[in-house]
Amino acid sequence: MINQIDIKDLRPPEIRFRDPALAPIWDKVVNSERLSKSDGLTLIQTPDLLGLGRMADFAKQKVSGNNVYFVLNVQINATNLCVLSCKFCDFAAKVGDDHAYEFSIDEILEMIHPDMDEMHMTGGHHPTLPFEWYEQLLQTVGKERPRVQIKAFTAAEIDYFHKRFKLSEDEVFDRLIEAGLQSMPGGGAEVFSERVRRLLFRGKCSADRWMEIHHMAHKKGLPSNATLLYGHIETLEERIDHLIFLREGQDVTGGFLCFIPLEYQTGTTMLVQRQAPPADDLRMLATSRLMLDNIPHIKSYWVMSGAETAAIGLNFGADDLDGTIGKERIAHAALAASPFGLERDKMASMVNDAGKIAIARDALYGTVKVYDN
Ligand code: V47
């Protein structure tokens, strides 16, 4: 049986740092002081990976004790047809491409087991599907799979709906919420850098617009997540600026539930020669936990980092493993080496093996089941 930590009585561990630059940052963490951009740059570059990990694990324990969350979920990408041509994306297709697909509402329903707790749905910016199709999809899932909570549509998709259907953002949100939308995933953020946006994803909304849409969602009572796509042409400084931009956005509404660093999969887009190594994934997770002092959960996303690195990430500040997922399509279109899905018991034992209590959760972090040995 794995013991719970009493957060009130949590004492900082003695850490003997190999990198002396970490010591003053550790003092700030212990005193719950906000870290600066220069602290973030020191963290993301430190050679003292284990010292960094211990700092992040302490910061994680202050938020969620010994718990690590996962969800019985299915990831659905209703279509890969997309009007955009982002340079990192192997998933999107144009009409007539061999790999283009569109699922029907019935096909999507078949993918959702009635005992699941979350449906995570995102997709391409489809050129012709009407808005009513998305409403009908949510309504049908709500009716036929009442247990499943619906987390769907990135801010980039909401922005696209607003422009394409000439609906106000209010109307887009009100109609989707009425149809059953309960929270939003964190995709479409990529890197909050205008330089990178112009080079890689110029058709997608800007950082300010992405944040504006999330703030609108939060004001309507929809919680959301945030991501960072890293390991391609972005600089370390741009990664830290991204985290600070998010932290400031969270100060305004408090509506972000979880942050997910997404490791770029080189696939056929090959923006860089090799994928980020596991040590970089761990540094990214730990730095995120320490910089984002106001976002409750940090996800170690096994689909992109691989299950082994993701499991180690549970001792580097992460307190969430995402979910069982079913058949993931975005990373796997980019030739990710991870399995397509994981079983519930495998996820629970990955967490327990890392010395943490596994909490099967719903999409809104309600507890479904506790696994502690
Ligand atoms: O925004 C596209 C990324 C994102 C590649 O909110 C790629 O819980 C790596 O946002 N290599 C969509 N990443 C996925 C996403 C997500 C995933 C898991 C959990 C949550 C959550 C959100 O996938 C896109 C883009 O940044 N992506 N291509 C690629 N080659």
PDB file of C-alpha atoms in Angstrom, residues 106-218:
ATOM      1  CA  ASP A 106     -22.389   6.480 -35.767  1.00  0.00           C
ATOM      2  CA  GLU A 107     -18.773   5.451 -36.294  1.00  0.00           C
ATOM      3  CA  ILE A 108     -17.683   7.847 -33.551  1.00  0.00           C
ATOM      4  CA  LEU A 109     -20.299   6.477 -31.178  1.00  0.00           C
ATOM      5  CA  GLU A 110     -18.983   2.968 -31.743  1.00  0.00           C
ATOM      6  CA  MET A 111     -15.536   4.093 -30.551  1.00  0.00           C
ATOM      7  CA  ILE A 112     -16.872   5.206 -27.158  1.00  0.00           C
ATOM      8  CA  HIS A 113     -17.293   2.438 -24.609  1.00  0.00           C
ATOM      9  CA  PRO A 114     -20.254   3.226 -22.321  1.00  0.00           C
ATOM     10  CA  ASP A 115     -18.039   2.876 -19.194  1.00  0.00           C
ATOM     11  CA  MET A 116     -15.570   5.524 -20.301  1.00  0.00           C
ATOM     12  CA  ASP A 117     -15.224   8.746 -18.354  1.00  0.00           C
ATOM     13  CA  GLU A 118     -13.936  11.130 -21.024  1.00  0.00           C
ATOM     14  CA  MET A 119     -14.135  11.713 -24.735  1.00  0.00           C
ATOM     15  CA  HIS A 120     -11.261  13.925 -25.938  1.00  0.00           C
ATOM     16  CA  MET A 121     -12.051  15.201 -29.414  1.00  0.00           C
ATOM     17  CA  THR A 122     -10.139  17.467 -31.762  1.00  0.00           C
ATOM     18  CA  GLY A 123      -9.803  17.427 -35.515  1.00  0.00           C
ATOM     19  CA  GLY A 124      -8.745  19.203 -38.660  1.00  0.00           C
ATOM     20  CA  HIS A 125     -10.298  22.534 -39.662  1.00  0.00           C
ATOM     21  CA  HIS A 126     -12.740  20.784 -41.986  1.00  0.00           C
ATOM     22  CA  PRO A 127     -13.574  22.720 -45.182  1.00  0.00           C
ATOM     23  CA  THR A 128     -17.285  21.880 -45.469  1.00  0.00           C
ATOM     24  CA  LEU A 129     -18.854  20.205 -42.398  1.00  0.00           C
ATOM     25  CA  PRO A 130     -21.658  22.451 -41.098  1.00  0.00           C
ATOM     26  CA  PHE A 131     -21.690  23.713 -37.493  1.00  0.00           C
ATOM     27  CA  GLU A 132     -24.883  21.717 -36.883  1.00  0.00           C
ATOM     28  CA  TRP A 133     -22.895  18.497 -37.458  1.00  0.00           C
ATOM     29  CA  TYR A 134     -20.711  19.252 -34.418  1.00  0.00           C
ATOM     30  CA  GLU A 135     -23.775  20.112 -32.325  1.00  0.00           C
ATOM     31  CA  GLN A 136     -25.464  16.888 -33.371  1.00  0.00           C
ATOM     32  CA  LEU A 137     -22.342  14.877 -32.569  1.00  0.00           C
ATOM     33  CA  LEU A 138     -22.159  16.265 -29.022  1.00  0.00           C
ATOM     34  CA  GLN A 139     -25.894  15.795 -28.480  1.00  0.00           C
ATOM     35  CA  THR A 140     -25.759  12.199 -29.701  1.00  0.00           C
ATOM     36  CA  VAL A 141     -22.766  11.337 -27.499  1.00  0.00           C
ATOM     37  CA  GLY A 142     -24.518  12.938 -24.500  1.00  0.00           C
ATOM     38  CA  LYS A 143     -27.681  10.933 -25.125  1.00  0.00           C
ATOM     39  CA  GLU A 144     -26.141   7.576 -26.012  1.00  0.00           C
ATOM     40  CA  ARG A 145     -23.113   7.677 -23.672  1.00  0.00           C
ATOM     41  CA  PRO A 146     -24.391   9.656 -20.664  1.00  0.00           C
ATOM     42  CA  ARG A 147     -21.444   8.740 -18.413  1.00  0.00           C
ATOM     43  CA  VAL A 148     -18.840  10.223 -20.753  1.00  0.00           C
ATOM     44  CA  GLN A 149     -17.704  13.809 -20.166  1.00  0.00           C
ATOM     45  CA  ILE A 150     -16.952  15.715 -23.355  1.00  0.00           C
ATOM     46  CA  LYS A 151     -13.640  17.599 -23.697  1.00  0.00           C
ATOM     47  CA  ALA A 152     -13.481  18.906 -27.233  1.00  0.00           C
ATOM     48  CA  PHE A 153     -12.328  21.581 -29.694  1.00  0.00           C
ATOM     49  CA  THR A 154      -9.077  23.497 -29.367  1.00  0.00           C
ATOM     50  CA  ALA A 155      -9.066  27.296 -29.263  1.00  0.00           C
ATOM     51  CA  ALA A 156      -7.848  27.170 -32.884  1.00  0.00           C
ATOM     52  CA  GLU A 157     -10.992  25.207 -33.835  1.00  0.00           C
ATOM     53  CA  ILE A 158     -13.261  27.598 -31.927  1.00  0.00           C
ATOM     54  CA  ASP A 159     -11.600  30.516 -33.750  1.00  0.00           C
ATOM     55  CA  TYR A 160     -12.156  28.676 -37.051  1.00  0.00           C
ATOM     56  CA  PHE A 161     -15.857  28.051 -36.253  1.00  0.00           C
ATOM     57  CA  HIS A 162     -16.274  31.756 -35.446  1.00  0.00           C
ATOM     58  CA  LYS A 163     -14.774  32.824 -38.775  1.00  0.00           C
ATOM     59  CA  ARG A 164     -16.158  30.114 -41.016  1.00  0.00           C
ATOM     60  CA  PHE A 165     -19.738  30.092 -39.750  1.00  0.00           C
ATOM     61  CA  LYS A 166     -19.795  33.864 -39.091  1.00  0.00           C
ATOM     62  CA  LEU A 167     -21.015  33.261 -35.546  1.00  0.00           C
ATOM     63  CA  SER A 168     -19.910  35.350 -32.578  1.00  0.00           C
ATOM     64  CA  GLU A 169     -17.605  33.541 -30.161  1.00  0.00           C
ATOM     65  CA  ASP A 170     -20.409  33.788 -27.607  1.00  0.00           C
ATOM     66  CA  GLU A 171     -22.759  31.961 -29.924  1.00  0.00           C
ATOM     67  CA  VAL A 172     -20.188  29.292 -30.784  1.00  0.00           C
ATOM     68  CA  PHE A 173     -19.613  28.601 -27.092  1.00  0.00           C
ATOM     69  CA  ASP A 174     -23.265  28.844 -26.044  1.00  0.00           C
ATOM     70  CA  ARG A 175     -24.390  26.396 -28.720  1.00  0.00           C
ATOM     71  CA  LEU A 176     -21.594  23.900 -28.037  1.00  0.00           C
ATOM     72  CA  ILE A 177     -22.190  24.074 -24.285  1.00  0.00           C
ATOM     73  CA  GLU A 178     -25.920  23.619 -24.856  1.00  0.00           C
ATOM     74  CA  ALA A 179     -25.071  20.540 -26.983  1.00  0.00           C
ATOM     75  CA  GLY A 180     -22.968  19.055 -24.153  1.00  0.00           C
ATOM     76  CA  LEU A 181     -19.414  20.475 -24.234  1.00  0.00           C
ATOM     77  CA  GLN A 182     -17.861  20.302 -20.732  1.00  0.00           C
ATOM     78  CA  SER A 183     -14.239  21.307 -21.134  1.00  0.00           C
ATOM     79  CA  MET A 184     -11.611  22.175 -23.740  1.00  0.00           C
ATOM     80  CA  PRO A 185      -8.302  20.508 -24.579  1.00  0.00           C
ATOM     81  CA  GLY A 186      -5.110  22.536 -24.715  1.00  0.00           C
ATOM     82  CA  GLY A 187      -4.051  22.050 -28.332  1.00  0.00           C
ATOM     83  CA  GLY A 188      -3.495  24.677 -30.987  1.00  0.00           C
ATOM     84  CA  ALA A 189      -1.174  26.662 -28.711  1.00  0.00           C
ATOM     85  CA  GLU A 190       1.981  25.271 -30.354  1.00  0.00           C
ATOM     86  CA  VAL A 191       4.561  27.881 -29.219  1.00  0.00           C
ATOM     87  CA  PHE A 192       3.462  31.334 -28.156  1.00  0.00           C
ATOM     88  CA  SER A 193       6.031  32.991 -30.407  1.00  0.00           C
ATOM     89  CA  GLU A 194       5.117  35.152 -33.378  1.00  0.00           C
ATOM     90  CA  ARG A 195       8.458  34.223 -34.979  1.00  0.00           C
ATOM     91  CA  VAL A 196       7.650  30.497 -34.872  1.00  0.00           C
ATOM     92  CA  ARG A 197       4.007  31.048 -35.823  1.00  0.00           C
ATOM     93  CA  ARG A 198       5.047  32.833 -39.025  1.00  0.00           C
ATOM     94  CA  LEU A 199       7.461  30.060 -39.915  1.00  0.00           C
ATOM     95  CA  LEU A 200       5.380  27.002 -39.019  1.00  0.00           C
ATOM     96  CA  PHE A 201       1.686  27.678 -38.524  1.00  0.00           C
ATOM     97  CA  ARG A 202       0.782  31.055 -39.955  1.00  0.00           C
ATOM     98  CA  GLY A 203      -2.849  30.087 -40.656  1.00  0.00           C
ATOM     99  CA  LYS A 204      -3.513  29.374 -36.991  1.00  0.00           C
ATOM    100  CA  CYS A 205      -4.567  31.896 -34.361  1.00  0.00           C
ATOM    101  CA  SER A 206      -1.941  33.964 -32.529  1.00  0.00           C
ATOM    102  CA  ALA A 207      -0.953  33.573 -28.874  1.00  0.00           C
ATOM    103  CA  ASP A 208      -3.136  36.512 -27.803  1.00  0.00           C
ATOM    104  CA  ARG A 209      -6.125  35.140 -29.673  1.00  0.00           C
ATOM    105  CA  TRP A 210      -5.585  31.631 -28.248  1.00  0.00           C
ATOM    106  CA  MET A 211      -5.558  33.076 -24.748  1.00  0.00           C
ATOM    107  CA  GLU A 212      -8.574  35.309 -25.443  1.00  0.00           C
ATOM    108  CA  ILE A 213     -10.608  32.250 -26.486  1.00  0.00           C
ATOM    109  CA  HIS A 214      -9.596  30.291 -23.373  1.00  0.00           C
ATOM    110  CA  HIS A 215     -10.510  33.255 -21.197  1.00  0.00           C
ATOM    111  CA  MET A 216     -13.941  33.382 -22.881  1.00  0.00           C
ATOM    112  CA  ALA A 217     -14.363  29.654 -22.196  1.00  0.00           C
ATOM    113  CA  HIS A 218     -13.394  30.087 -18.536  1.00  0.00           C
TER     114      HIS A 218
END
